[in-house]
Structures are given as C-alpha cells and as structure tokens.
CSV table of C-alpha atoms in Angstrom, one decimal:
chain,number,residue,atom,x,y,z
A,1397,MET,CA,1.7,13.5,18.7
A,1398,THR,CA,-0.1,11.0,20.9
A,1399,THR,CA,-1.0,7.3,21.0
A,1400,VAL,CA,-4.8,7.0,20.9
A,1401,LEU,CA,-7.4,4.2,21.1
A,1402,VAL,CA,-9.7,4.8,18.1
A,1403,PRO,CA,-13.2,3.3,18.8
A,1404,GLU,CA,-15.6,1.7,16.4
A,1405,LYS,CA,-19.3,0.8,16.3
A,1406,GLY,CA,-18.9,-2.5,18.2
A,1407,GLY,CA,-17.0,-1.0,21.0
A,1408,ASN,CA,-13.6,-2.3,20.1
A,1409,THR,CA,-10.6,0.1,19.7
A,1410,MET,CA,-7.5,0.3,17.6
A,1411,LYS,CA,-4.2,1.6,19.0
A,1412,LEU,CA,-2.8,4.2,16.6
A,1413,VAL,CA,-0.6,7.3,16.7
A,1414,GLU,CA,-2.2,10.6,15.9
A,1415,MET,CA,0.0,13.3,14.4
A,1416,ASP,CA,-1.1,16.5,12.7
A,1417,GLY,CA,-4.6,15.1,12.1
A,1418,HIS,CA,-3.5,11.8,10.6
A,1419,PHE,CA,-3.4,8.3,12.0
A,1420,TYR,CA,-0.3,6.1,11.8
A,1421,PRO,CA,0.8,2.7,13.1
A,1422,THR,CA,2.7,2.8,16.4
A,1423,PHE,CA,6.0,3.4,14.6
A,1424,PRO,CA,9.0,5.1,16.4
A,1425,ILE,CA,8.0,8.6,17.2
A,1426,GLU,CA,11.3,10.1,16.0
A,1427,SER,CA,10.9,8.4,12.6
A,1428,LEU,CA,7.3,9.7,12.2
A,1429,LYS,CA,8.4,13.2,13.3
A,1430,HIS,CA,11.4,13.7,11.1
A,1431,THR,CA,11.0,11.7,7.9
A,1432,THR,CA,8.7,14.5,6.5
A,1433,ASN,CA,11.9,16.5,6.3
A,1434,ILE,CA,14.1,14.0,4.5
A,1435,VAL,CA,16.1,15.6,1.7
A,1436,ALA,CA,15.1,13.9,-1.6
A,1437,ARG,CA,17.3,13.3,-4.6
A,1438,PRO,CA,16.4,13.2,-8.3
A,1439,GLU,CA,17.8,9.6,-8.4
A,1440,ASP,CA,15.4,8.4,-5.7
A,1441,ILE,CA,12.8,5.7,-6.5
A,1442,LEU,CA,9.9,6.1,-4.2
A,1443,ILE,CA,7.1,3.5,-4.1
A,1444,ILE,CA,3.9,5.1,-2.9
A,1445,THR,CA,0.8,3.0,-2.0
A,1446,TYR,CA,-2.0,2.9,0.4
A,1447,PRO,CA,-1.4,0.0,2.8
A,1448,LYS,CA,-2.0,-3.5,1.5
A,1449,ALA,CA,-1.7,-2.5,-2.2
A,1450,GLY,CA,1.5,-4.4,-3.1
A,1451,THR,CA,4.3,-2.3,-1.6
A,1452,HIS,CA,6.6,-5.2,-0.8
A,1453,TRP,CA,6.0,-6.8,-4.2
A,1454,VAL,CA,7.1,-3.7,-6.1
A,1455,PHE,CA,9.9,-3.0,-3.7
A,1456,GLU,CA,11.4,-6.4,-4.3
A,1457,ILE,CA,11.1,-6.0,-8.1
A,1458,VAL,CA,12.9,-2.7,-8.0
A,1459,ARG,CA,15.6,-4.1,-5.7
A,1460,LEU,CA,16.4,-7.0,-8.0
A,1461,LEU,CA,16.3,-4.8,-11.1
A,1462,LEU,CA,18.7,-2.2,-9.6
A,1463,ALA,CA,21.1,-5.0,-8.5
A,1464,GLY,CA,21.0,-6.8,-11.8
A,1465,THR,CA,20.9,-10.1,-10.0
A,1466,THR,CA,18.4,-12.2,-8.1
A,1467,ASP,CA,21.1,-13.7,-5.9
A,1468,LEU,CA,20.6,-11.2,-3.0
A,1469,PRO,CA,20.1,-11.7,0.7
A,1470,ARG,CA,16.6,-10.9,1.9
A,1471,VAL,CA,15.9,-7.6,3.4
A,1472,GLU,CA,12.8,-5.9,5.0
A,1473,LYS,CA,11.1,-3.3,2.9
A,1474,ASP,CA,10.2,-1.6,6.2
A,1475,ASP,CA,13.9,-0.8,6.7
A,1476,PHE,CA,13.5,1.5,3.7
A,1477,MET,CA,10.1,2.8,4.7
A,1478,LEU,CA,10.3,6.6,5.3
A,1479,GLU,CA,8.0,6.6,8.3
A,1480,ASP,CA,9.4,3.5,10.0
A,1481,THR,CA,13.1,4.1,9.7
A,1482,ASP,CA,15.8,6.3,11.3
A,1483,PRO,CA,16.0,9.3,9.0
A,1484,SER,CA,19.8,9.3,9.3
A,1485,PHE,CA,19.9,5.8,7.8
A,1486,ILE,CA,17.8,7.0,4.8
A,1487,GLN,CA,19.9,10.0,4.3
A,1488,ASN,CA,23.1,8.0,4.2
A,1489,LEU,CA,22.0,5.5,1.7
A,1490,PRO,CA,23.8,5.6,-1.7
A,1491,SER,CA,21.9,6.6,-4.8
A,1492,PRO,CA,19.7,5.4,-6.3
A,1493,ARG,CA,17.7,4.8,-3.1
A,1494,ASN,CA,14.8,2.3,-3.3
A,1495,LEU,CA,12.4,3.8,-0.8
A,1496,ASN,CA,8.7,3.3,0.1
A,1497,SER,CA,6.0,5.1,2.0
A,1498,HIS,CA,2.3,5.2,2.7
A,1499,PHE,CA,2.3,8.9,3.5
A,1500,HIS,CA,-0.4,11.1,2.0
A,1501,HIS,CA,0.8,13.6,-0.6
A,1502,GLY,CA,0.4,16.5,1.7
A,1503,VAL,CA,2.4,14.8,4.5
A,1504,LEU,CA,5.4,13.6,2.4
A,1505,SER,CA,8.4,15.9,2.2
A,1506,PRO,CA,7.7,18.3,-0.7
A,1507,ASP,CA,11.3,17.7,-1.7
A,1508,PHE,CA,10.3,14.5,-3.5
A,1509,VAL,CA,8.2,16.6,-5.9
A,1510,SER,CA,10.5,19.5,-6.2
A,1511,GLN,CA,13.5,17.2,-6.9
A,1512,LYS,CA,11.4,15.3,-9.4
A,1513,SER,CA,12.2,11.9,-7.7
A,1514,ARG,CA,10.8,8.9,-9.6
A,1515,VAL,CA,7.6,7.8,-8.0
A,1516,ILE,CA,5.9,4.4,-8.6
A,1517,TYR,CA,2.3,4.7,-7.5
A,1518,VAL,CA,0.4,1.5,-7.1
A,1519,THR,CA,-3.3,1.3,-6.7
A,1520,ARG,CA,-5.6,-1.7,-5.8
A,1521,ASP,CA,-9.3,-2.4,-5.6
A,1522,PRO,CA,-10.2,-0.8,-2.2
A,1523,ARG,CA,-12.5,-3.6,-1.3
A,1524,ASP,CA,-9.6,-6.1,-1.5
A,1525,ILE,CA,-7.5,-3.6,0.5
A,1526,ALA,CA,-10.2,-3.4,3.2
A,1527,CYS,CA,-10.2,-7.2,3.7
A,1528,SER,CA,-6.5,-7.5,3.7
A,1529,PHE,CA,-6.1,-4.6,6.1
A,1530,PHE,CA,-8.7,-6.1,8.5
A,1531,ASN,CA,-6.6,-9.3,8.7
A,1532,HIS,CA,-3.4,-7.2,9.1
A,1533,HIS,CA,-4.9,-5.3,12.0
A,1534,LYS,CA,-6.2,-8.4,13.7
A,1535,LYS,CA,-2.9,-10.2,13.4
A,1536,LEU,CA,-0.5,-7.5,14.6
A,1537,VAL,CA,-1.7,-7.4,18.2
A,1538,ASP,CA,1.5,-5.7,19.4
A,1539,TYR,CA,1.0,-2.8,17.0
A,1540,TYR,CA,-2.8,-2.3,17.1
A,1541,ASP,CA,-4.3,-4.3,20.0
A,1542,TYR,CA,-7.3,-4.7,17.8
A,1543,HIS,CA,-9.9,-7.4,18.4
A,1544,GLY,CA,-12.9,-6.3,16.3
A,1545,LYS,CA,-15.2,-8.1,13.9
A,1546,TRP,CA,-15.4,-7.7,10.1
A,1547,GLU,CA,-18.9,-6.2,10.3
A,1548,ASP,CA,-17.7,-3.4,12.5
A,1549,TYR,CA,-14.3,-3.0,10.8
A,1550,PHE,CA,-16.1,-2.4,7.5
A,1551,HIS,CA,-17.5,0.8,8.8
A,1552,ARG,CA,-14.1,1.7,10.4
A,1553,PHE,CA,-12.4,1.3,7.0
A,1554,ILE,CA,-14.8,3.4,5.0
A,1555,GLU,CA,-14.8,6.1,7.7
A,1556,GLY,CA,-11.0,6.3,7.6
A,1557,LYS,CA,-10.5,5.3,11.2
A,1558,VAL,CA,-7.3,3.3,10.4
A,1559,ASP,CA,-3.7,4.1,9.9
A,1560,TYR,CA,-3.2,6.4,6.9
A,1561,ASP,CA,-6.9,7.4,7.2
A,1562,SER,CA,-9.4,7.3,4.3
A,1563,TRP,CA,-8.5,5.4,1.2
A,1564,PHE,CA,-10.7,7.8,-0.7
A,1565,GLU,CA,-8.9,10.9,0.5
A,1566,TYR,CA,-5.5,9.3,0.1
A,1567,THR,CA,-6.2,8.3,-3.5
A,1568,LYS,CA,-7.7,11.6,-4.5
A,1569,GLY,CA,-4.7,13.4,-3.0
A,1570,TRP,CA,-2.1,11.5,-5.0
A,1571,GLU,CA,-4.1,11.8,-8.2
A,1572,ARG,CA,-4.2,15.6,-7.6
A,1573,CYS,CA,-0.4,15.6,-7.1
A,1574,MET,CA,0.1,13.8,-10.4
A,1575,ARG,CA,-2.2,16.2,-12.2
A,1576,GLU,CA,-0.5,19.3,-10.7
A,1577,ASN,CA,3.0,18.0,-11.6
A,1578,PRO,CA,2.7,16.7,-15.2
A,1579,ASP,CA,6.4,17.0,-15.8
A,1580,ASN,CA,7.4,14.8,-12.9
A,1581,PRO,CA,8.2,11.1,-13.4
A,1582,PHE,CA,5.3,9.0,-12.2
A,1583,LEU,CA,4.7,5.4,-13.0
A,1584,VAL,CA,1.1,4.3,-12.2
A,1585,LEU,CA,0.6,0.5,-11.8
A,1586,SER,CA,-2.5,-1.4,-10.7
A,1587,TYR,CA,-2.2,-4.4,-8.5
A,1588,GLU,CA,-4.8,-6.2,-10.8
A,1589,ALA,CA,-2.8,-5.6,-14.0
A,1590,MET,CA,0.4,-6.8,-12.3
A,1591,HIS,CA,-1.4,-10.0,-11.4
A,1592,GLU,CA,-2.6,-10.4,-14.9
A,1593,ASP,CA,0.8,-9.9,-16.5
A,1594,SER,CA,3.6,-9.5,-14.0
A,1595,LEU,CA,6.3,-9.8,-16.7
A,1596,LYS,CA,4.8,-6.8,-18.5
A,1597,ALA,CA,4.8,-4.8,-15.2
A,1598,ILE,CA,8.4,-5.7,-14.5
A,1599,GLN,CA,9.4,-4.5,-17.9
A,1600,LYS,CA,7.6,-1.2,-17.3
A,1601,ILE,CA,9.3,-0.8,-14.0
A,1602,ALA,CA,12.7,-1.5,-15.5
A,1603,ASP,CA,12.2,1.1,-18.2
A,1604,PHE,CA,11.0,3.6,-15.7
A,1605,ILE,CA,14.0,3.3,-13.4
A,1606,GLY,CA,16.4,3.2,-16.3
A,1607,THR,CA,17.7,-0.4,-16.1
A,1608,ARG,CA,18.3,-2.6,-19.1
A,1609,HIS,CA,18.1,-6.4,-18.8
A,1610,SER,CA,17.7,-9.4,-20.9
A,1611,GLU,CA,14.3,-11.1,-21.2
A,1612,ASP,CA,15.7,-14.1,-19.4
A,1613,PHE,CA,16.7,-11.9,-16.4
A,1614,LEU,CA,13.3,-10.3,-16.3
A,1615,LYS,CA,11.7,-13.7,-16.3
A,1616,GLU,CA,14.0,-14.7,-13.4
A,1617,VAL,CA,12.8,-11.6,-11.5
A,1618,GLN,CA,9.3,-12.6,-12.3
A,1619,LYS,CA,9.9,-16.1,-10.8
A,1620,ARG,CA,11.7,-14.6,-7.8
A,1621,THR,CA,8.8,-12.2,-7.0
A,1622,THR,CA,5.8,-14.6,-7.3
A,1623,PHE,CA,3.5,-14.7,-4.2
A,1624,ALA,CA,4.6,-18.3,-3.5
A,1625,THR,CA,8.3,-17.5,-3.7
A,1626,MET,CA,8.1,-14.3,-1.6
A,1627,THR,CA,6.0,-16.1,1.0
A,1628,SER,CA,8.6,-18.8,1.3
A,1629,GLN,CA,11.4,-16.3,1.7
A,1630,ARG,CA,9.8,-13.9,4.2
A,1631,GLY,CA,12.1,-11.7,6.1
A,1632,THR,CA,12.3,-11.4,9.9
A,1633,MET,CA,9.1,-9.6,10.5
A,1634,GLU,CA,7.1,-11.8,8.2
A,1635,THR,CA,8.5,-14.9,9.8
A,1636,THR,CA,7.5,-13.6,13.2
A,1637,ASP,CA,4.1,-12.6,12.1
A,1638,SER,CA,2.9,-14.3,8.8
A,1639,MET,CA,0.1,-11.8,8.3
A,1640,TYR,CA,2.3,-8.8,8.2
A,1641,GLY,CA,3.7,-9.3,4.7
A,1642,TYR,CA,1.4,-11.3,2.5
A,1643,ARG,CA,-1.8,-13.1,3.3
A,1644,LYS,CA,-3.3,-14.3,0.0
A,1645,GLY,CA,-2.4,-11.8,-2.6
A,1646,LYS,CA,-5.5,-12.6,-4.5
A,1647,VAL,CA,-7.7,-10.3,-6.7
A,1648,GLY,CA,-11.4,-10.3,-5.9
A,1649,ASP,CA,-11.1,-11.9,-2.4
A,1650,TRP,CA,-13.5,-9.2,-1.2
A,1651,LYS,CA,-16.4,-11.2,-2.5
A,1652,ASN,CA,-15.7,-13.7,0.3
A,1653,TRP,CA,-16.1,-11.0,2.9
A,1654,PHE,CA,-18.6,-8.3,1.8
A,1655,THR,CA,-22.3,-8.9,2.4
A,1656,VAL,CA,-24.9,-7.6,-0.1
A,1657,ALA,CA,-25.6,-4.6,2.2
A,1658,GLN,CA,-21.9,-3.8,2.6
A,1659,SER,CA,-21.4,-3.9,-1.1
A,1660,GLU,CA,-24.3,-1.5,-1.7
A,1661,VAL,CA,-23.0,0.9,1.0
A,1662,PHE,CA,-19.5,0.8,-0.4
A,1663,ASN,CA,-20.6,1.2,-4.0
A,1664,GLU,CA,-22.7,4.3,-3.2
A,1665,LEU,CA,-19.8,5.8,-1.3
A,1666,PHE,CA,-17.4,5.0,-4.1
A,1667,GLU,CA,-19.6,6.6,-6.7
A,1668,ARG,CA,-20.1,9.7,-4.6
A,1669,GLU,CA,-16.4,10.2,-3.5
A,1670,MET,CA,-14.5,9.0,-6.6
A,1671,ALA,CA,-16.6,10.3,-9.6
A,1672,GLY,CA,-14.3,11.7,-12.2
A,1673,THR,CA,-11.1,10.2,-10.8
A,1674,ASP,CA,-8.7,7.7,-12.4
A,1675,ALA,CA,-9.6,5.3,-9.7
A,1676,HIS,CA,-13.3,5.5,-10.7
A,1677,ARG,CA,-12.4,4.8,-14.3
A,1678,LEU,CA,-10.2,1.8,-13.2
A,1679,TYR,CA,-12.6,0.2,-10.7
A,1680,SER,CA,-16.2,1.4,-11.3
A,1681,HIS,CA,-16.9,-1.4,-13.9
A,1682,THR,CA,-16.1,-4.0,-11.2
A,1683,LEU,CA,-18.6,-2.7,-8.6
A,1684,GLN,CA,-21.0,-5.5,-7.8
A,1685,THR,CA,-24.6,-5.5,-6.6
A,1686,GLN,CA,-26.8,-8.0,-4.8
A,1687,MET,CA,-27.0,-9.9,-8.1
A,1688,ASP,CA,-23.5,-11.2,-7.6
A,1689,VAL,CA,-23.9,-14.7,-6.3
A,1690,ASN,CA,-20.4,-14.7,-4.8
A,1691,LEU,CA,-21.3,-12.2,-2.2
A,1692,ASN,CA,-21.8,-13.4,1.4
A,1693,SER,CA,-25.4,-13.8,2.4
A,1694,GLU,CA,-26.8,-11.6,5.1
C-alpha cells in the first residue's frame, strides 16, 4: 500500500492511495487495510454506491427511519464508512448498523454477502457523477492535491484513474454480485428516480429495512432530507469544505460540462462497456449526441 501521484494527459497529478491494484482516497491506512475483514451481521444495512451517487442522502434517510424521529443531532456519514473509520468502532456499533462504502464487490468483506446483510445499492448517471467528482477532487486539496482542468479530467475519469477506479468496472461488478446472489436482500435505487419522487423512495427504503411509519412521518423525513435542508445542516467536514458533501445535487448537470466530442466519446465507451447491463437499460435512452443544443460548444 503506497501513496501515489497518478498523472493525466495535461500533466497534472492526483494524490491517491494504491492498495491491491485499486485506488483510494488518502484515508487512514489502518482503516483501508482492516475494514475488508469486518465481521458482518444479517441485521446490517449497507449502502453501496460509486462516489457522488447519493450516499449521504440515503444514509440520512436510513438514519431517520431507524430512529423513528427527525429530531436527531447531525452526524457524519463518513464516521460510518467502512474504509474511512476505525474497524473497532464499526464492530462495536449496536445492530442494526447503518453503514456505507464505495468498495468494489470484490474488495468488500465477503461476510456481507454470506451473512445476507441488507444492501441498498444506488446508481446515478455516470456523466453527472463525472462532473460532481471533478469538483470534489478540485475542492479537497488536502486529500487529492489535484489542480487539473475538466478537459483532462474527463479522460482521467473514463480511464478509471480516480479513487475507486472505473465506474464501468465498479458497476458491472456489483451487478454481477446481485445476479449471483438472487436470494440476498438488495434494494436498487436510482438517483434520478429519487429526485423524481423522493417520498416513494423513502417508502421503499422503509419497507426494505423493516420499519413502519405513518405517512406524516415519511413526509417529515422527506422534508428533512431535501438538498436545501441537508446543505443548511452540513456536518463538520461539509462545513469545513462545502464541496465535500453536496454541490448541486441536480440531474442532468453534465450537459453544462460535456462538449460534443466528449459526449460522443463517452457514448461510444458506454455502449461498448455496458451493453446488456441494468445500467445500460437505465441510462442508454438518455445518451445525447451533437444534436443536443444544451451541450457545450467546442
């Protein structure tokens, strides 16, 4: 395990940790090394997403549903993130544990599959992820020491030269895990569907984790977990660095970033890499061409 400076086309580098062939943020070494061995429990609720796909949003929803009240002190979802937290803290949490991770399926402790822990898997349009991740990397200088430009970052992202590597491989790996374990409890949510009807998503999550609440309470959870409310109630890290937690939270913001040429490159790669996947069925109809007037000009 070493800290590396990963270069890109424009000459800029990104500071990452490399471990067993994967890139990670510069998290504590002990956390990265030992969280893959955490003992899972059937009662666990594990939120799995590629970065910038709504982890904190879902974590907060689950937290309020489990507590049965919206009158809670704010906490950092990172304190319950497998790869960024002291493993002994995770092990000593009472059940049901509300946990989260960006680990690839093959890196995560196999205990979570064998114990049939409840997994909430959230997906998001990878183009929106790329734009949000770019701003995340630029803002968190202490973590990444990254100073590149979008035109170079675009290639970095599609080549997987970021923490947690390729979105394409990450997504295919978790889809494969779900296919191979059909009896395990998985709830798949899309960021876009949550934006369209957050109350419906909250009800799905409540049913999945086994909580029962009135419609009024679910609406209160909905109000407490809006983008505006969560932004105004950021925790310590978000207050220190406003880009860490939530930037815009919009759907389709990629159109303000991608050029026509970038869109064409991405679409070709997406079609080649994701054909036959659930992600392809979810997002292929939204792929845009140079006919989209919202795309940036060259």
